[in-house]
Coordinates of C-alpha atoms and ligand atoms in Angstrom, one line a residue:
M587 CA 0.0 0.0 0.0
S588 CA 1.3 3.5 -0.9
G589 CA 2.6 5.8 1.8
E590 CA 0.1 8.4 0.8
K591 CA -2.8 6.1 1.6
N592 CA -1.4 5.1 5.0
T593 CA -3.6 7.4 7.1
G594 CA -4.6 6.8 10.7
R595 CA -7.9 5.4 9.5
D596 CA -6.4 3.0 7.1
R597 CA -4.0 1.8 9.7
G598 CA -7.0 1.2 12.1
E599 CA -8.9 -0.7 9.4
E600 CA -6.0 -2.9 8.7
W601 CA -5.4 -3.6 12.4
W602 CA -8.8 -4.9 13.4
R603 CA -11.3 -6.4 11.1
T604 CA -14.7 -7.7 12.3
G605 CA -18.0 -8.7 11.0
I606 CA -19.7 -8.2 14.3
I607 CA -19.9 -4.5 15.1
E608 CA -19.7 -1.0 13.4
M609 CA -19.1 1.9 15.7
R610 CA -18.5 5.6 15.1
P611 CA -19.7 8.6 17.0
G612 CA -23.5 8.3 17.4
V613 CA -23.7 4.9 15.7
I614 CA -23.6 1.4 17.1
R615 CA -24.6 -1.4 14.7
L616 CA -24.5 -5.1 15.6
R617 CA -24.4 -7.4 12.6
G618 CA -25.9 -4.6 10.6
Y619 CA -28.8 -3.8 13.0
E620 CA -28.9 -0.4 14.7
I621 CA -28.5 -1.0 18.5
Q622 CA -31.6 1.2 19.2
D623 CA -33.7 -1.1 17.0
L624 CA -32.4 -4.1 19.0
I625 CA -32.9 -2.6 22.4
G626 CA -36.2 -3.6 24.0
R627 CA -37.0 -6.0 21.2
V628 CA -34.3 -8.6 21.5
S629 CA -33.9 -10.7 24.6
F630 CA -30.5 -11.5 26.1
P631 CA -30.4 -15.0 24.6
A632 CA -31.4 -13.6 21.2
M633 CA -28.6 -11.1 21.5
I634 CA -26.1 -13.9 22.3
W635 CA -27.3 -15.7 19.2
L636 CA -27.1 -12.6 17.0
M637 CA -23.5 -11.9 18.2
L638 CA -22.4 -15.5 17.7
R639 CA -24.3 -16.5 14.6
G640 CA -24.7 -13.2 12.7
E641 CA -28.5 -13.5 12.3
L642 CA -31.5 -13.1 14.6
P643 CA -33.0 -16.3 16.0
S644 CA -36.7 -17.0 15.9
E645 CA -38.5 -16.4 19.2
D646 CA -38.6 -20.1 19.8
E647 CA -34.9 -20.6 19.1
A648 CA -34.1 -17.8 21.5
A649 CA -36.4 -19.3 24.1
L650 CA -34.8 -22.7 23.8
L651 CA -31.3 -21.2 24.1
G652 CA -32.4 -19.3 27.2
I653 CA -33.7 -22.5 28.7
A654 CA -30.3 -24.2 28.3
L655 CA -28.4 -21.1 29.6
G656 CA -30.7 -20.8 32.6
A657 CA -30.5 -24.4 33.6
A658 CA -26.7 -24.5 34.3
V659 CA -26.2 -21.2 36.2
D660 CA -25.1 -22.7 39.5
H661 CA -24.2 -25.9 41.3
G662 CA -23.1 -24.5 44.6
P663 CA -19.6 -24.3 46.3
Q664 CA -18.8 -28.0 45.9
A665 CA -18.1 -26.9 42.3
P666 CA -14.5 -25.6 42.2
S667 CA -15.4 -22.6 40.1
I668 CA -18.0 -21.4 42.6
A669 CA -15.8 -22.1 45.6
I670 CA -13.0 -20.2 43.9
A671 CA -15.3 -17.2 43.2
R672 CA -16.1 -17.1 46.9
M673 CA -12.5 -17.6 48.1
A674 CA -11.3 -14.9 45.8
A675 CA -14.0 -12.5 47.1
T676 CA -12.6 -12.9 50.6
C677 CA -9.2 -11.8 49.4
G678 CA -10.2 -8.2 48.8
V679 CA -10.1 -8.4 45.0
G680 CA -12.8 -6.8 42.8
I681 CA -15.8 -8.7 41.6
N682 CA -14.3 -9.0 38.1
N683 CA -11.2 -10.6 39.6
A684 CA -13.3 -13.1 41.6
M685 CA -15.3 -13.9 38.4
A686 CA -12.2 -14.3 36.3
S687 CA -10.5 -16.5 38.8
A688 CA -13.6 -18.8 38.8
I689 CA -14.0 -18.8 35.0
N690 CA -10.3 -19.7 34.6
V691 CA -10.9 -23.2 36.0
L692 CA -13.7 -24.1 33.6
G693 CA -11.7 -26.4 31.5
D694 CA -11.8 -29.9 30.0
V695 CA -12.7 -31.5 33.3
H696 CA -14.9 -28.9 35.0
G697 CA -17.4 -27.5 32.6
G698 CA -15.9 -29.0 29.4
A699 CA -18.1 -32.1 29.2
G700 CA -20.7 -30.3 27.1
E701 CA -18.3 -29.6 24.4
Q702 CA -17.0 -33.2 24.5
A703 CA -20.6 -34.5 24.5
L704 CA -21.6 -32.5 21.5
S705 CA -18.5 -33.7 19.6
F706 CA -19.5 -37.2 20.4
Y707 CA -23.1 -36.6 19.2
G708 CA -21.7 -35.0 16.1
D709 CA -19.6 -38.1 15.3
I710 CA -22.7 -40.2 15.6
A711 CA -24.8 -37.8 13.5
A712 CA -22.1 -37.9 10.8
A713 CA -22.1 -41.7 10.8
M714 CA -25.9 -41.6 10.4
D715 CA -25.5 -39.1 7.5
G716 CA -23.2 -41.8 6.0
G717 CA -26.1 -44.4 6.1
A718 CA -25.7 -46.0 9.5
S719 CA -28.9 -46.4 11.7
L720 CA -29.0 -44.6 15.0
G721 CA -28.3 -47.9 16.9
E722 CA -25.4 -48.8 14.7
A723 CA -23.8 -45.4 14.8
V724 CA -24.1 -45.2 18.6
S725 CA -22.8 -48.7 19.1
A726 CA -19.8 -48.2 16.8
R727 CA -18.8 -44.9 18.5
L728 CA -19.1 -46.4 21.9
D729 CA -17.0 -49.4 20.8
R730 CA -14.3 -47.1 19.7
F731 CA -14.6 -45.0 22.9
F732 CA -14.3 -47.9 25.2
A733 CA -11.5 -49.6 23.1
E734 CA -9.5 -46.4 23.7
E735 CA -9.9 -47.1 27.4
K736 CA -11.8 -43.9 28.1
G737 CA -14.1 -45.0 30.9
Y738 CA -16.4 -42.0 31.2
V739 CA -18.7 -41.1 28.3
P740 CA -19.1 -37.4 28.3
G741 CA -22.6 -36.1 29.3
L742 CA -23.5 -39.2 31.4
G743 CA -23.3 -39.7 35.2
H744 CA -23.1 -37.4 38.1
R745 CA -21.1 -37.3 41.3
F746 CA -24.0 -36.2 43.5
H747 CA -27.3 -36.9 41.7
P748 CA -28.5 -40.4 40.9
I749 CA -30.6 -38.6 38.3
D750 CA -29.6 -35.1 37.5
P751 CA -32.9 -33.3 37.9
R752 CA -32.0 -30.8 35.2
A753 CA -31.5 -33.3 32.4
P754 CA -34.9 -35.0 32.0
R755 CA -36.7 -31.6 32.1
L756 CA -34.3 -30.2 29.4
I757 CA -34.9 -33.3 27.2
E758 CA -38.6 -33.0 27.8
L759 CA -38.6 -29.4 26.7
T760 CA -36.4 -30.2 23.7
R761 CA -39.0 -32.8 22.6
E762 CA -41.7 -30.2 22.9
F763 CA -39.8 -27.8 20.7
A764 CA -39.1 -30.6 18.3
A765 CA -42.8 -31.5 18.2
R766 CA -43.5 -27.9 17.1
G767 CA -40.8 -28.1 14.4
V768 CA -38.4 -25.6 16.0
V769 CA -35.6 -28.2 16.1
S770 CA -35.3 -31.7 14.7
G771 CA -35.0 -33.8 17.9
R772 CA -32.1 -35.6 16.4
F773 CA -29.6 -34.9 19.1
A774 CA -32.1 -35.8 21.8
D775 CA -32.5 -39.2 20.0
I776 CA -28.7 -39.6 19.9
A777 CA -28.2 -38.8 23.6
E778 CA -31.0 -41.1 24.6
A779 CA -29.6 -43.9 22.5
I780 CA -26.2 -43.4 24.1
E781 CA -27.8 -43.6 27.5
T782 CA -29.6 -46.8 26.6
D783 CA -26.5 -48.5 25.0
V784 CA -24.2 -47.6 27.9
A785 CA -26.8 -48.9 30.4
T786 CA -26.8 -52.2 28.6
R787 CA -23.0 -52.4 28.5
K788 CA -22.6 -51.4 32.2
G789 CA -25.6 -53.3 33.4
K790 CA -26.9 -50.2 35.2
S791 CA -28.3 -46.9 34.3
I792 CA -25.9 -43.9 34.0
P793 CA -28.2 -41.1 33.2
L794 CA -27.7 -38.0 31.2
N795 CA -26.4 -35.0 33.1
I796 CA -26.7 -31.3 32.7
D797 CA -23.7 -31.1 30.3
G798 CA -25.1 -33.9 28.1
A799 CA -28.6 -32.3 28.1
T800 CA -27.5 -28.8 27.3
A801 CA -25.2 -30.2 24.6
V802 CA -28.4 -31.7 23.1
I803 CA -30.0 -28.3 23.0
Y804 CA -26.9 -26.5 21.7
G805 CA -26.6 -29.2 19.0
E806 CA -30.2 -29.0 18.1
L807 CA -29.8 -25.2 17.7
G808 CA -26.8 -25.6 15.4
F809 CA -24.0 -24.4 17.7
P810 CA -20.6 -26.0 17.1
P811 CA -18.9 -27.9 20.1
P812 CA -16.3 -25.2 21.1
L813 CA -19.1 -22.6 21.4
T814 CA -20.9 -25.0 23.8
R815 CA -18.1 -24.5 26.3
G816 CA -18.3 -20.7 25.8
L817 CA -22.1 -20.9 26.3
F818 CA -21.6 -22.9 29.5
V819 CA -19.2 -20.2 30.7
L820 CA -21.8 -17.5 30.0
S821 CA -24.4 -19.5 31.9
R822 CA -22.2 -20.4 34.9
S823 CA -21.0 -16.8 35.1
V824 CA -24.4 -15.9 36.5
G825 CA -23.8 -18.2 39.5
I826 CA -20.2 -17.1 39.8
L827 CA -21.3 -13.5 40.0
A828 CA -24.1 -14.2 42.5
H829 CA -21.7 -16.2 44.8
A830 CA -18.9 -13.6 44.5
W831 CA -21.3 -10.9 45.4
E832 CA -22.9 -12.7 48.3
Q833 CA -19.5 -13.6 49.7
S834 CA -18.3 -10.0 49.3
Q835 CA -21.1 -8.9 51.6
E836 CA -19.8 -11.1 54.4
S837 CA -17.0 -10.4 56.8
D838 CA -14.8 -13.4 56.1
R839 CA -11.2 -12.6 55.1
N840 CA -8.8 -14.9 53.3
K841 CA -11.2 -17.8 53.5
G842 CA -9.4 -21.1 52.4
P843 CA -10.8 -24.2 50.9
L844 CA -11.1 -26.1 54.2
P845 CA -12.3 -25.1 57.7
K846 CA -9.2 -24.2 59.8
E847 CA -9.4 -27.3 62.0
W848 CA -9.0 -29.5 59.0
L849 CA -5.5 -29.8 57.5
W850 CA -4.2 -31.6 54.5
A851 CA -2.2 -34.9 54.5
Y852 CA 1.5 -34.4 54.6
T853 CA 3.2 -37.1 52.5
G854 CA 6.8 -35.9 52.4
T855 CA 10.0 -36.6 54.3
P856 CA 9.3 -37.0 58.1
A857 CA 10.6 -34.2 60.4
R858 CA 14.4 -34.2 60.5
P859 CA 17.2 -32.1 62.0
F860 CA 18.7 -29.4 59.8
P861 CA 22.1 -30.6 58.5
G862 CA 24.8 -29.9 61.1
D863 CA 22.4 -29.4 63.9
S864 CA 22.9 -31.8 66.8
D865 CA 19.9 -34.0 67.8
Ligands
COA1017 C1 -19.3 -37.0 36.7 C2 -18.6 -38.3 37.0 C3 -17.1 -37.9 37.4 C4 -19.2 -38.9 38.2 O1 -18.6 -40.1 38.5 P1 -19.1 -41.0 39.7 O2 -20.5 -41.1 39.9 O3 -18.2 -40.5 40.8 O4 -18.7 -42.3 39.1 P2 -17.7 -43.4 39.6 O5 -16.3 -43.1 39.1 O6 -17.9 -43.7 41.1 O7 -18.3 -44.6 38.8 C5 -19.4 -45.3 39.1 C6 -19.6 -46.3 38.1 O8 -20.3 -45.7 37.0 C7 -19.6 -45.7 35.8 N1 -19.7 -44.5 35.2 C8 -19.9 -43.3 35.8 N2 -20.0 -42.3 34.8 C9 -19.8 -42.9 33.6 C10 -19.8 -42.5 32.3 N3 -20.0 -41.1 32.0 N4 -19.7 -43.3 31.3 C11 -19.5 -44.7 31.6 N5 -19.5 -45.2 32.8 C12 -19.7 -44.3 33.8 C13 -18.2 -46.0 36.2 O9 -17.4 -46.6 35.2 C14 -18.4 -46.9 37.4 O10 -18.6 -48.2 36.9 P3 -18.1 -49.5 37.7 O11 -19.0 -49.5 39.0 O12 -18.5 -50.6 36.8 O13 -16.7 -49.3 38.0 C15 -18.6 -39.2 35.8 O14 -19.9 -39.7 35.6 C16 -18.0 -38.6 34.6 O15 -16.8 -38.4 34.4 N6 -18.9 -38.4 33.6 C17 -18.5 -37.9 32.3 C18 -18.1 -36.4 32.3 C19 -19.2 -35.5 32.5 O16 -20.2 -35.6 31.9 N7 -19.1 -34.6 33.4 C20 -20.1 -33.6 33.8 C21 -20.8 -34.0 35.1 S1 -22.1 -32.9 35.4

């Protein structure tokens, strides 16, 4: 580009490029829509959809997205993210720091099962597109999964709940939306077929959990797996904020992960004299 054309504005336009937002004094446009046309007419879930997908969802699609987002907001301080938000709040940091600390631990193991579940469902859907029946596709994917010695199928089982009370309700609602033609119901079929096949293999029921059920909804709505993790973070951030705020209103300072009368197990070298010190 010529030196003559290299104005401040050109430099800015070269530096950041985005299809999401236009902004200049007096103008804010998201995905081509004036912000003032969106305000008051577009719900928060619909705004999330517009930002991520580039188009407005139907009212039903936004409602179903809102249902999934609302279901996973909190699971209490047994969840590391929530405990971390509360501990951080007792350290005198700002609410944003408490939230960021909590969100930072939402990874493959805590909060990542939805993304893994949706990838798993996607593999099965792809096999069905290639001509396999639902049962064949599920069985082949599970054979491969267990052959790789991965014991825990993502989206099934729960440490605390024999039946995760959120999952059956979410599947019931997905079925209602499918009956009205909002979504196909395909991912609900896949998740339920996985549940049935795993129960046969293990000789006991290992029911769908919140991550498996929200992955069904996000899949039905056409979100790709990595966004599922991001959507979980948005959802759980509500609980994280509530806990950080509640804790910040209390007088505890430097609250640790255990009551002070409980200590950890020391597994190192037993107590010994410092070299050169006499016994
Ligand atoms: C969440 C989880 C850690 C809870 O595990 P848990 O109830 O403590 O389960 P345990 O490790 O005590 O396992 C109990 C039995 O159920 C089986 N089991 C539990 N979850 C399973 C799963 N997702 N897939 C296959 N088998 C599972 C175990 O293999 C074990 O079987 P065994 O008795 O034959 O050895 C586990 O279910 C899991 O990792 N699920 C997948 C990840 C996931 O979806 N996480 C989100 C949770 S909301």
